[in-house]
CSV table of C-alpha atoms in Angstrom, one decimal:
chain,number,residue,atom,x,y,z
L,1,MET,CA,6.6,-6.4,15.3
L,2,SER,CA,3.5,-6.9,13.3
L,3,ALA,CA,1.4,-4.0,12.1
L,4,PRO,CA,-1.5,-4.5,14.5
L,5,ALA,CA,0.9,-4.3,17.5
L,6,ARG,CA,2.0,-0.8,16.6
L,7,GLU,CA,0.4,1.6,19.0
L,8,ALA,CA,-0.3,5.2,18.0
L,9,TYR,CA,1.8,7.8,20.0
L,10,VAL,CA,3.9,4.9,21.4
L,11,ASP,CA,5.4,3.1,18.4
L,12,TYR,CA,4.7,5.9,15.9
L,13,HIS,CA,3.4,9.5,15.7
L,14,PRO,CA,0.4,9.8,13.4
L,15,GLY,CA,1.1,13.4,12.5
L,16,PRO,CA,-1.4,16.3,12.4
L,17,ALA,CA,-4.9,16.0,11.2
L,18,ASP,CA,-6.0,19.7,11.1
L,19,ALA,CA,-7.7,20.9,7.9
L,20,THR,CA,-5.2,23.8,8.0
L,21,ALA,CA,-2.3,21.3,8.1
L,22,HIS,CA,-3.7,19.5,5.0
L,23,PHE,CA,-4.0,22.8,3.3
L,24,ALA,CA,-0.5,23.8,4.3
L,25,GLU,CA,0.9,20.5,3.0
L,26,GLU,CA,-0.6,21.1,-0.4
L,27,ALA,CA,0.5,24.8,-0.5
L,28,MET,CA,4.0,23.8,0.6
L,29,ARG,CA,4.2,21.5,-2.4
L,30,ARG,CA,3.0,24.1,-4.8
L,31,ALA,CA,5.4,26.7,-3.4
L,32,ALA,CA,8.4,24.3,-3.7
L,33,GLY,CA,7.4,23.6,-7.3
L,34,SER,CA,7.4,27.3,-8.3
L,35,PRO,CA,9.5,29.1,-5.7
L,36,GLU,CA,10.3,32.2,-7.8
L,37,ALA,CA,6.6,32.8,-8.5
L,38,ALA,CA,5.6,32.1,-4.9
L,39,ASP,CA,8.3,34.4,-3.3
L,40,GLY,CA,6.7,37.6,-2.0
L,41,ASP,CA,3.2,36.4,-2.6
L,42,ARG,CA,0.6,35.5,0.1
L,43,VAL,CA,-1.4,32.4,0.8
L,44,SER,CA,-4.7,32.3,2.7
L,45,THR,CA,-7.3,29.8,3.6
L,46,SER,CA,-10.6,29.8,5.5
L,47,VAL,CA,-11.9,27.1,7.9
L,48,SER,CA,-15.0,26.9,10.0
L,49,HIS,CA,-13.5,27.0,13.5
L,50,ILE,CA,-10.2,27.7,15.2
L,51,GLU,CA,-7.5,25.1,14.7
L,52,SER,CA,-3.9,24.5,16.0
L,53,PRO,CA,-1.7,27.5,15.5
L,54,SER,CA,1.4,25.2,15.3
L,55,VAL,CA,0.6,24.8,11.7
L,56,GLN,CA,2.2,28.2,11.2
L,57,ILE,CA,5.5,26.9,12.8
L,58,ALA,CA,5.7,24.1,10.3
L,59,TRP,CA,4.9,26.5,7.5
L,60,ARG,CA,7.7,28.9,8.5
L,61,LEU,CA,10.2,26.1,8.6
L,62,ARG,CA,9.3,24.8,5.2
L,63,MET,CA,9.4,28.3,3.7
L,64,GLN,CA,12.9,28.7,5.2
L,65,GLU,CA,13.9,25.5,3.6
L,66,ILE,CA,12.7,26.6,0.2
L,67,GLY,CA,14.3,30.0,0.7
L,68,ILE,CA,11.3,32.2,0.1
L,69,THR,CA,9.0,34.7,1.9
L,70,LEU,CA,5.4,33.5,1.6
L,71,PRO,CA,3.1,34.3,4.5
L,72,LEU,CA,0.2,32.0,5.3
L,73,THR,CA,-3.0,33.6,6.7
L,74,THR,CA,-5.9,31.5,8.1
L,75,PHE,CA,-9.3,33.0,8.5
L,76,PHE,CA,-11.6,31.3,11.1
L,77,GLU,CA,-15.4,31.8,10.6
L,78,ALA,CA,-16.4,31.0,14.2
L,79,VAL,CA,-15.1,30.2,17.7
L,80,GLN,CA,-16.2,26.9,19.1
L,81,GLN,CA,-17.1,26.5,22.8
L,82,PRO,CA,-15.4,25.9,25.1
L,83,ASP,CA,-13.1,28.6,23.7
L,84,PRO,CA,-9.9,26.9,22.5
L,85,ARG,CA,-8.0,30.2,22.8
L,86,THR,CA,-8.0,30.5,26.6
L,87,PRO,CA,-6.7,28.3,29.4
L,88,LYS,CA,-9.3,26.0,31.0
L,89,GLY,CA,-8.0,27.0,34.5
L,90,GLN,CA,-5.2,28.6,36.4
L,91,VAL,CA,-1.8,28.1,34.7
L,92,ASP,CA,1.8,29.0,35.3
L,93,LEU,CA,2.4,29.8,31.6
L,94,VAL,CA,0.8,29.6,28.2
L,95,ALA,CA,2.3,28.7,24.8
L,96,TRP,CA,0.1,30.9,22.7
L,97,GLN,CA,-1.6,34.3,23.1
L,98,TYR,CA,-4.5,35.5,20.9
L,99,GLU,CA,-5.5,38.7,19.3
L,100,GLY,CA,-9.0,38.0,18.1
L,101,THR,CA,-8.6,34.7,16.2
L,102,GLN,CA,-4.9,35.1,15.4
L,103,ALA,CA,-2.4,33.4,17.6
L,104,ARG,CA,1.2,34.3,18.3
L,105,PRO,CA,3.8,32.6,20.5
L,106,ALA,CA,3.7,33.7,24.1
L,107,LEU,CA,7.5,33.1,24.6
L,108,GLY,CA,10.6,34.3,22.9
L,109,SER,CA,13.4,32.3,21.3
L,110,PRO,CA,14.7,29.4,23.3
L,111,ASP,CA,18.3,29.0,24.5
L,112,PRO,CA,20.1,27.1,21.7
L,113,ARG,CA,21.3,24.5,24.2
L,114,ALA,CA,17.7,23.5,25.1
L,115,ALA,CA,16.7,23.6,21.4
L,116,GLN,CA,19.5,21.3,20.3
L,117,ALA,CA,19.0,18.9,23.2
L,118,VAL,CA,15.4,18.5,22.3
L,119,ALA,CA,16.1,18.2,18.5
L,120,ALA,CA,18.6,15.4,19.2
L,121,ILE,CA,15.8,13.4,20.7
L,122,ALA,CA,13.2,14.4,18.0
L,123,ALA,CA,15.6,13.3,15.2
L,124,GLN,CA,15.6,9.7,16.4
L,125,ARG,CA,13.1,7.2,15.2
L,126,TYR,CA,9.8,7.8,17.1
L,127,HIS,CA,9.4,5.3,19.9
L,128,LEU,CA,7.9,6.9,23.0
L,129,PRO,CA,9.5,4.8,25.7
L,130,THR,CA,13.0,5.2,24.1
L,131,TRP,CA,12.4,8.9,23.7
L,132,ALA,CA,11.4,9.1,27.4
L,133,ASP,CA,14.6,7.4,28.5
L,134,LEU,CA,16.6,9.9,26.4
L,135,ALA,CA,14.5,12.7,27.8
L,136,GLN,CA,15.1,11.6,31.4
L,137,SER,CA,18.9,11.7,30.8
L,138,THR,CA,18.6,15.1,29.1
L,139,ALA,CA,16.5,16.5,31.9
L,140,ALA,CA,19.3,16.0,34.4
L,141,SER,CA,21.2,18.8,32.6
L,142,PHE,CA,18.4,21.3,32.9
L,143,GLY,CA,17.0,22.8,36.1
L,144,SER,CA,13.6,24.4,36.8
L,145,PRO,CA,14.5,27.8,35.1
L,146,TRP,CA,14.9,25.9,31.8
L,147,ALA,CA,11.2,24.9,31.6
L,148,GLN,CA,10.4,28.1,29.7
L,149,HIS,CA,13.2,27.4,27.2
L,150,LEU,CA,11.9,23.9,26.6
L,151,VAL,CA,8.4,25.3,26.0
L,152,ALA,CA,9.9,28.0,23.8
L,153,THR,CA,11.5,25.2,21.7
L,154,MET,CA,8.1,23.8,21.0
L,155,LEU,CA,7.2,27.2,19.4
L,156,ASP,CA,10.5,27.9,17.8
L,157,PRO,CA,12.2,24.6,16.9
L,158,PRO,CA,15.5,24.2,15.0
L,159,PRO,CA,15.2,23.4,11.2
L,160,ALA,CA,13.9,20.0,10.3
L,161,PRO,CA,16.5,17.4,9.4
L,162,ASP,CA,16.3,15.9,5.9
L,163,HIS,CA,14.7,12.7,7.1
L,164,VAL,CA,11.7,14.5,8.7
L,165,HIS,CA,9.1,16.7,6.9
L,166,PRO,CA,8.5,20.0,8.8
L,167,LEU,CA,4.8,19.0,9.3
L,168,ASP,CA,6.0,15.9,11.2
L,169,TRP,CA,9.0,17.7,12.7
L,170,VAL,CA,7.1,20.2,14.7
L,171,PRO,CA,4.9,17.7,16.6
L,172,ARG,CA,7.9,15.5,17.2
L,173,VAL,CA,9.9,18.4,18.7
L,174,GLN,CA,6.9,19.2,20.9
L,175,VAL,CA,6.6,15.6,22.2
L,176,ALA,CA,10.4,15.5,22.8
L,177,ALA,CA,10.3,18.8,24.7
L,178,ALA,CA,7.3,17.7,26.7
L,179,LEU,CA,9.1,14.6,27.8
L,180,VAL,CA,12.2,16.5,28.9
L,181,ILE,CA,9.9,18.8,30.9
L,182,ALA,CA,8.2,15.8,32.4
L,183,PHE,CA,11.4,14.5,34.0
L,184,GLY,CA,12.5,18.0,35.2
L,185,GLN,CA,11.7,19.9,38.4
L,186,GLU,CA,8.0,20.7,38.6
L,187,GLY,CA,7.6,18.6,35.4
L,188,TYR,CA,4.0,17.6,36.0
L,189,ARG,CA,3.0,21.1,37.0
L,190,THR,CA,4.4,22.6,33.8
L,191,LEU,CA,2.7,19.8,31.7
L,192,TYR,CA,-0.6,20.5,33.5
L,193,SER,CA,-0.4,24.2,32.5
L,194,LEU,CA,0.3,23.2,28.8
L,195,ALA,CA,-2.4,20.5,28.8
L,196,ILE,CA,-5.2,22.9,29.9
L,197,GLY,CA,-3.8,25.8,27.9
L,198,PRO,CA,-4.8,27.1,24.4
L,199,VAL,CA,-5.6,24.1,22.2
L,200,ASP,CA,-2.8,23.2,19.9
L,201,TRP,CA,-0.3,20.4,19.1
L,202,VAL,CA,1.5,21.6,22.3
L,203,VAL,CA,-1.5,20.2,24.2
L,204,ASP,CA,-1.3,16.9,22.3
L,205,ALA,CA,2.4,16.7,23.3
L,206,ALA,CA,1.7,17.5,27.0
L,207,ILE,CA,-1.0,14.7,27.1
L,208,VAL,CA,1.4,12.1,25.6
L,209,ALA,CA,4.1,13.1,28.1
L,210,ILE,CA,1.7,13.1,31.1
L,211,GLY,CA,0.7,9.5,30.1
L,212,GLU,CA,4.3,8.3,29.9
L,213,LEU,CA,5.2,10.1,33.2
L,214,ALA,CA,2.2,8.5,35.0
L,215,LEU,CA,3.2,5.1,33.9
L,216,ARG,CA,6.7,5.6,35.3
L,217,SER,CA,5.8,7.7,38.4
L,218,PRO,CA,3.1,6.2,40.7
L,219,ALA,CA,2.8,9.5,42.6
L,220,VAL,CA,1.7,11.2,39.4
L,221,ARG,CA,-0.9,8.8,38.3
L,222,PRO,CA,-3.7,9.7,40.8
L,223,ASN,CA,-3.6,13.3,39.4
L,224,ALA,CA,-3.0,12.4,35.7
L,225,GLU,CA,-6.0,10.1,35.1
L,226,PRO,CA,-8.7,12.6,36.4
L,227,LEU,CA,-7.1,15.4,34.4
L,228,LEU,CA,-7.2,13.4,31.2
L,229,GLU,CA,-10.7,12.2,31.7
L,230,TRP,CA,-11.8,15.8,32.4
L,231,LEU,CA,-10.1,17.0,29.2
L,232,CYS,CA,-12.4,14.6,27.3
L,233,SER,CA,-15.3,16.7,28.5
L,234,GLN,CA,-13.7,19.9,27.2
L,235,ILE,CA,-13.7,18.9,23.5
L,236,PRO,CA,-16.2,21.1,21.6
L,237,ARG,CA,-18.7,19.5,19.3
L,238,GLU,CA,-17.9,21.9,16.5
L,239,GLY,CA,-14.7,22.2,14.5
L,240,PHE,CA,-11.6,20.2,15.1
L,241,THR,CA,-9.7,19.6,18.4
L,242,SER,CA,-6.3,18.1,17.8
L,243,TYR,CA,-5.9,16.5,21.2
L,244,GLY,CA,-8.8,14.1,21.0
L,245,TYR,CA,-7.0,11.1,19.4
L,246,PRO,CA,-3.8,11.4,21.5
L,247,LEU,CA,-6.0,11.7,24.6
L,248,ALA,CA,-7.9,8.5,23.8
L,249,CYS,CA,-4.7,6.6,23.0
L,250,THR,CA,-3.1,7.9,26.3
L,251,LEU,CA,-6.1,7.0,28.4
L,252,LEU,CA,-6.0,3.4,27.0
L,253,ARG,CA,-2.4,3.1,28.1
L,254,LEU,CA,-3.3,4.1,31.7
L,255,LEU,CA,-6.6,2.2,32.2
L,256,ALA,CA,-6.2,-1.4,33.4
L,257,PRO,CA,-7.5,-4.2,31.1
L,258,HIS,CA,-10.5,-4.9,33.3
L,259,ASP,CA,-11.4,-1.3,34.1
L,260,PRO,CA,-15.0,-0.7,33.0
L,261,ARG,CA,-14.0,2.7,31.5
L,262,ARG,CA,-11.7,1.0,29.0
L,263,ALA,CA,-14.4,-0.2,26.7
L,264,GLU,CA,-16.0,3.2,26.6
L,265,VAL,CA,-12.7,4.9,25.7
L,266,MET,CA,-11.8,2.3,23.1
L,267,ALA,CA,-15.2,2.8,21.4
L,268,TRP,CA,-14.5,6.6,21.5
L,269,ARG,CA,-11.1,6.1,19.9
L,270,ASP,CA,-12.6,3.9,17.2
L,271,ARG,CA,-15.2,6.5,16.4
L,272,ILE,CA,-12.5,9.1,16.1
L,273,LEU,CA,-10.6,6.9,13.7
L,274,ARG,CA,-13.7,6.3,11.6
L,275,GLY,CA,-14.3,10.1,11.5
L,276,GLU,CA,-17.7,9.7,13.3
L,277,GLU,CA,-16.9,11.7,16.5
L,278,PRO,CA,-17.9,15.3,16.3
L,279,GLY,CA,-15.1,17.7,17.1
L,280,THR,CA,-12.2,15.4,16.4
L,281,THR,CA,-11.0,12.8,13.9
L,282,ALA,CA,-7.8,11.0,13.1
L,283,SER,CA,-8.8,9.5,9.8
L,284,GLY,CA,-7.0,12.3,7.9
L,285,ALA,CA,-3.7,12.3,9.9
L,286,ILE,CA,-1.0,13.5,7.5
L,287,GLY,CA,1.5,11.0,8.8
L,288,VAL,CA,-0.6,7.9,8.2
L,289,ILE,CA,-1.3,6.5,4.7
L,290,ASP,CA,-2.8,3.1,4.1
L,291,GLY,CA,-2.6,2.4,7.8
L,292,LEU,CA,1.1,3.0,8.0
L,293,ASN,CA,3.3,5.8,9.1
L,294,MET,CA,6.3,6.8,7.0
L,295,GLU,CA,9.0,5.2,9.3
L,296,THR,CA,7.1,1.9,9.3
L,297,TYR,CA,6.7,1.9,5.5
L,298,ALA,CA,10.4,2.8,5.1
L,299,GLU,CA,11.3,-0.1,7.4
L,300,PHE,CA,9.1,-2.4,5.3
L,301,CYS,CA,10.8,-1.2,2.1
L,302,VAL,CA,14.3,-1.8,3.5
L,303,ARG,CA,13.4,-5.3,4.5
L,304,LEU,CA,11.7,-6.0,1.2
L,305,GLU,CA,14.9,-4.9,-0.6
L,306,GLN,CA,16.9,-7.2,1.5
L,307,ILE,CA,14.7,-10.1,0.4
L,308,GLN,CA,15.0,-9.1,-3.2
L,309,MET,CA,18.8,-9.0,-2.9
L,310,GLY,CA,18.8,-12.6,-1.8
L,311,GLY,CA,18.8,-12.0,2.0
L,312,GLY,CA,16.2,-14.7,2.6
L,313,GLY,CA,12.6,-14.5,3.6
L,314,SER,CA,9.2,-14.4,2.0
L,315,VAL,CA,7.7,-11.3,0.4
L,316,SER,CA,4.1,-12.4,1.2
L,317,GLN,CA,5.0,-13.0,4.9
L,318,LEU,CA,6.7,-9.7,5.1
L,319,ALA,CA,3.7,-8.0,3.5
L,320,ALA,CA,1.3,-9.7,6.0
L,321,GLU,CA,3.5,-8.7,8.9
L,322,TYR,CA,3.3,-5.0,8.0
L,323,GLY,CA,-0.2,-5.0,6.6
L,324,VAL,CA,1.0,-4.1,3.1
L,325,PRO,CA,-1.1,-5.5,0.2
L,326,MET,CA,0.3,-7.9,-2.3
L,327,ILE,CA,-0.1,-6.6,-5.9
L,328,GLY,CA,-0.4,-9.2,-8.7
L,329,GLY,CA,0.7,-12.0,-6.4
L,330,ILE,CA,4.4,-11.1,-6.5
L,331,HIS,CA,4.8,-7.5,-5.6
L,332,ALA,CA,4.0,-5.7,-2.3
L,333,TYR,CA,3.7,-1.9,-1.8
L,334,SER,CA,1.5,0.9,-0.5
L,335,THR,CA,0.0,2.7,-3.5
L,336,GLY,CA,-0.9,5.6,-1.2
L,337,TRP,CA,2.6,6.1,0.1
L,338,ASN,CA,4.2,5.6,-3.3
L,339,GLU,CA,1.9,8.3,-4.8
L,340,ALA,CA,2.6,10.7,-1.9
L,341,ILE,CA,6.3,10.2,-2.1
L,342,ASN,CA,6.4,10.8,-5.9
L,343,ARG,CA,4.1,13.8,-5.6
L,344,ASP,CA,6.1,15.7,-3.0
L,345,PRO,CA,9.9,16.0,-3.4
L,346,ARG,CA,10.3,17.0,0.3
L,347,LEU,CA,8.4,13.9,1.4
L,348,GLY,CA,10.5,11.9,-1.0
L,349,LEU,CA,13.7,13.2,0.5
L,350,ALA,CA,12.4,12.4,4.0
L,351,PHE,CA,11.5,8.9,3.0
L,352,ALA,CA,14.8,8.2,1.3
L,353,GLN,CA,16.8,9.5,4.3
L,354,THR,CA,14.6,7.5,6.7
L,355,LYS,CA,15.3,4.4,4.7
L,356,ALA,CA,19.0,5.1,4.7
L,357,ARG,CA,19.0,5.6,8.5
L,358,ILE,CA,17.1,2.4,9.0
L,359,ASN,CA,19.5,0.6,6.8
L,360,LEU,CA,22.4,1.8,8.9
L,361,GLN,CA,20.7,0.8,12.1
L,362,MET,CA,20.1,-2.7,10.8
L,363,ARG,CA,23.8,-2.9,10.1
L,364,GLY,CA,24.6,-1.9,13.7
L,365,ILE,CA,25.6,1.7,12.8
L,366,ASP,CA,24.2,4.7,14.7
L,367,PRO,CA,22.7,6.9,11.9
L,368,ASP,CA,24.0,10.1,13.7
L,369,SER,CA,27.5,8.8,14.1
L,370,ASP,CA,30.7,9.6,12.2
L,371,GLU,CA,30.4,6.3,10.3
L,372,ALA,CA,27.0,7.3,9.1
L,373,ARG,CA,28.2,10.7,8.0
L,374,LEU,CA,31.1,9.1,6.1
L,375,SER,CA,28.6,6.7,4.4
L,376,HIS,CA,26.3,9.6,3.5
L,377,ASN,CA,29.2,11.7,2.1
L,378,LEU,CA,30.5,8.8,0.0
L,379,MET,CA,27.0,8.3,-1.4
L,380,GLN,CA,26.9,12.0,-2.3
L,381,GLY,CA,30.2,11.7,-4.1
L,382,LYS,CA,32.2,13.7,-1.6
L,383,GLY,CA,35.8,12.7,-1.3
L,384,LEU,CA,38.0,12.3,1.7
L,385,ASP,CA,40.8,14.5,2.9
L,386,GLN,CA,43.7,12.2,2.0
L,387,GLU,CA,46.3,14.1,4.0
L,388,GLU,CA,44.1,14.0,7.1
L,389,GLU,CA,43.3,10.3,6.6
L,390,MET,CA,47.1,9.6,6.3
L,391,ARG,CA,47.8,11.5,9.4
L,392,LYS,CA,45.2,9.6,11.4
L,393,ALA,CA,46.5,6.3,10.1
L,394,GLN,CA,50.1,7.1,11.1
L,395,ALA,CA,48.9,8.1,14.6
L,396,ALA,CA,46.9,4.9,14.9
L,397,HIS,CA,49.9,2.7,14.0
L,398,GLN,CA,52.1,4.6,16.5
L,399,GLN,CA,49.5,4.0,19.1
L,400,LEU,CA,49.4,0.3,18.5
L,401,ALA,CA,53.2,0.1,18.4
L,402,ALA,CA,53.3,1.7,21.8
L,403,GLY,CA,51.0,-1.0,23.2
L,404,GLY,CA,47.8,1.2,23.2
L,405,GLY,CA,44.6,1.0,21.2
L,406,GLY,CA,42.6,-1.2,23.6
L,407,ASP,CA,41.3,-4.7,22.8
L,408,PRO,CA,43.2,-6.1,19.8
L,409,ASP,CA,40.2,-8.1,18.7
L,410,PRO,CA,37.2,-5.8,19.5
L,411,VAL,CA,33.5,-6.8,19.1
L,412,VAL,CA,32.3,-4.2,16.6
L,413,PHE,CA,28.8,-5.6,15.8
L,414,PRO,CA,27.5,-7.4,18.9
L,415,GLY,CA,25.2,-10.3,18.2
L,416,GLN,CA,25.8,-10.4,14.5
L,417,ALA,CA,27.4,-13.2,12.4
L,418,VAL,CA,30.6,-11.2,11.8
L,419,ALA,CA,30.8,-9.5,15.2
L,420,LYS,CA,34.5,-9.4,16.0
L,421,LEU,CA,37.4,-8.2,14.0
L,422,SER,CA,38.8,-11.7,13.9
L,423,ASP,CA,35.5,-12.8,12.4
L,424,TYR,CA,35.9,-10.3,9.6
L,425,VAL,CA,39.6,-11.2,9.1
L,426,GLY,CA,38.6,-14.9,9.0
L,427,LEU,CA,36.0,-14.2,6.3
L,428,MET,CA,38.4,-12.2,4.2
L,429,LYS,CA,41.3,-14.7,4.5
L,430,ARG,CA,39.0,-17.6,3.5
L,431,MET,CA,37.8,-15.7,0.5
L,432,GLN,CA,41.4,-15.0,-0.5
L,433,THR,CA,41.8,-18.8,-0.9
L,434,GLY,CA,39.1,-18.8,-3.5
L,435,ASP,CA,36.6,-20.6,-1.3
L,436,PHE,CA,33.9,-17.9,-1.6
L,437,ASN,CA,30.9,-20.1,-0.9
L,438,GLY,CA,32.6,-21.8,2.0
L,439,ALA,CA,33.5,-18.5,3.5
L,440,LEU,CA,29.8,-17.4,3.3
L,441,ALA,CA,28.6,-20.7,4.7
L,442,ALA,CA,31.1,-20.6,7.6
L,443,TYR,CA,29.4,-17.4,8.9
L,444,GLY,CA,25.8,-18.2,7.9
L,445,LEU,CA,25.8,-15.6,5.1
L,446,ASN,CA,24.2,-15.4,1.7
L,447,MET,CA,24.8,-12.8,-1.1
L,448,GLY,CA,22.4,-10.3,0.4
L,449,SER,CA,23.6,-10.5,4.0
L,450,TYR,CA,27.2,-10.6,2.7
L,451,SER,CA,26.7,-7.3,1.0
L,452,GLN,CA,25.3,-5.7,4.2
L,453,VAL,CA,28.3,-7.1,6.2
L,454,MET,CA,30.8,-5.6,3.8
L,455,GLN,CA,29.1,-2.2,3.8
L,456,ALA,CA,28.9,-2.1,7.6
L,457,TRP,CA,32.5,-3.1,8.1
L,458,GLY,CA,33.7,-0.8,5.4
L,459,THR,CA,31.9,2.1,7.0
L,460,LYS,CA,33.3,1.3,10.4
L,461,LEU,CA,36.8,0.9,9.1
L,462,GLY,CA,36.5,4.1,7.1
L,463,VAL,CA,36.1,6.3,10.2
L,464,ASP,CA,38.2,4.3,12.8
L,465,PRO,CA,41.9,4.4,12.0
L,466,THR,CA,42.8,2.4,15.1
L,467,LEU,CA,40.4,-0.4,14.0
L,468,ASN,CA,41.9,-0.2,10.5
L,469,ALA,CA,45.4,-0.5,12.0
L,470,LYS,CA,44.4,-3.6,14.0
L,471,LEU,CA,42.9,-5.0,10.8
L,472,GLY,CA,46.2,-4.6,9.0
L,473,GLN,CA,48.1,-6.3,11.8
L,474,MET,CA,45.7,-9.2,11.9
L,475,MET,CA,45.6,-9.7,8.1
L,476,ALA,CA,49.4,-9.8,8.1
L,477,ARG,CA,49.7,-12.7,10.5
């Protein structure tokens, strides 16, 4: 997929753009750099108009990661009109309640089952249609009474995993929760209440979910389009309204190519991106640097490293595909992302972990699987329980001896050059004859792809004693 084809809120989440989010990002970095000095202190900032209170959720999660107590207080100089603190109509529930200009969650803690189900979706690489498929399956486990727990998860999410920064994690959890709500009982009604409720990233998530639901459910569409168009008229000219950019992107998904409204919405979106639309802008979205979000840049870096390891391909073609500039005619990288990663250790951790997950996915391994955990533990220098591994191996051999274990020649990596166990054995046996180059050529491999094949098979064999036992039998023939 080329960079221009990547669609905001579909192929990637741009991240928050509130001034308070940018302030929080910098303050988080300072606190992490001097946690002992920051612990017990206070941080405050002042902005012109009310912004998204979900910034406070991300702040709390990051302070918990650092292990310190450091309250963040935001002072707002004015309240824009329409008032972002109050619902724009009759609603069944609200996410936030205000005392003056200070917001607090309107719901208590969610049921852990709802929170973990949502987090399992939010931890995956962002791709809205894929998340929606997962959410639809998840929603089948939750009835109507669970809607409040799903909304509560938006306000009190589980801790962020290593591969996602808290400022990205909170909006991702909110989108994932909104998608689960969408496919539940009274899903559209709940999303409607959130969409016209107090302005926040929760509204952004509801809009994105409504758009996806409308594309999948023709009965919803006649209600969804007028709602989204009306929300355009509710954006104040002052301050910052977070839902402007996701609203423009969602409307463009719904409007037909020849719809006369499409050109107007596209022009509005472009003004937002250029920072020329009063009341909203996406030019400062935290999750996008040099036109790329972190997951896309991590994917680029993984593919670049594969080329550098002899995996084939052209650096210049790869750079053109992702929109990454060539430096000095031979190197390709994003100066903005590299500087951000080096400046913020937490972002650096998220980037490294995202690269590792993409690497596993490219090798056909689920990054949340036992194989991935083994790979991670070995990279961290954590040893295996030898007695437990021996017990598993003995049990696997007994299973095969009794005629069990399933297919003796399973397909482990479908569609890849070394897909079946017999392919792997054939590669190994030919190498044992000393014909290394012939073995690689027989399977269409080079040194770079050979290394990836060996890592992938080694990881699979490391966690599957039955596969290992089958390998032993096949190698002995």
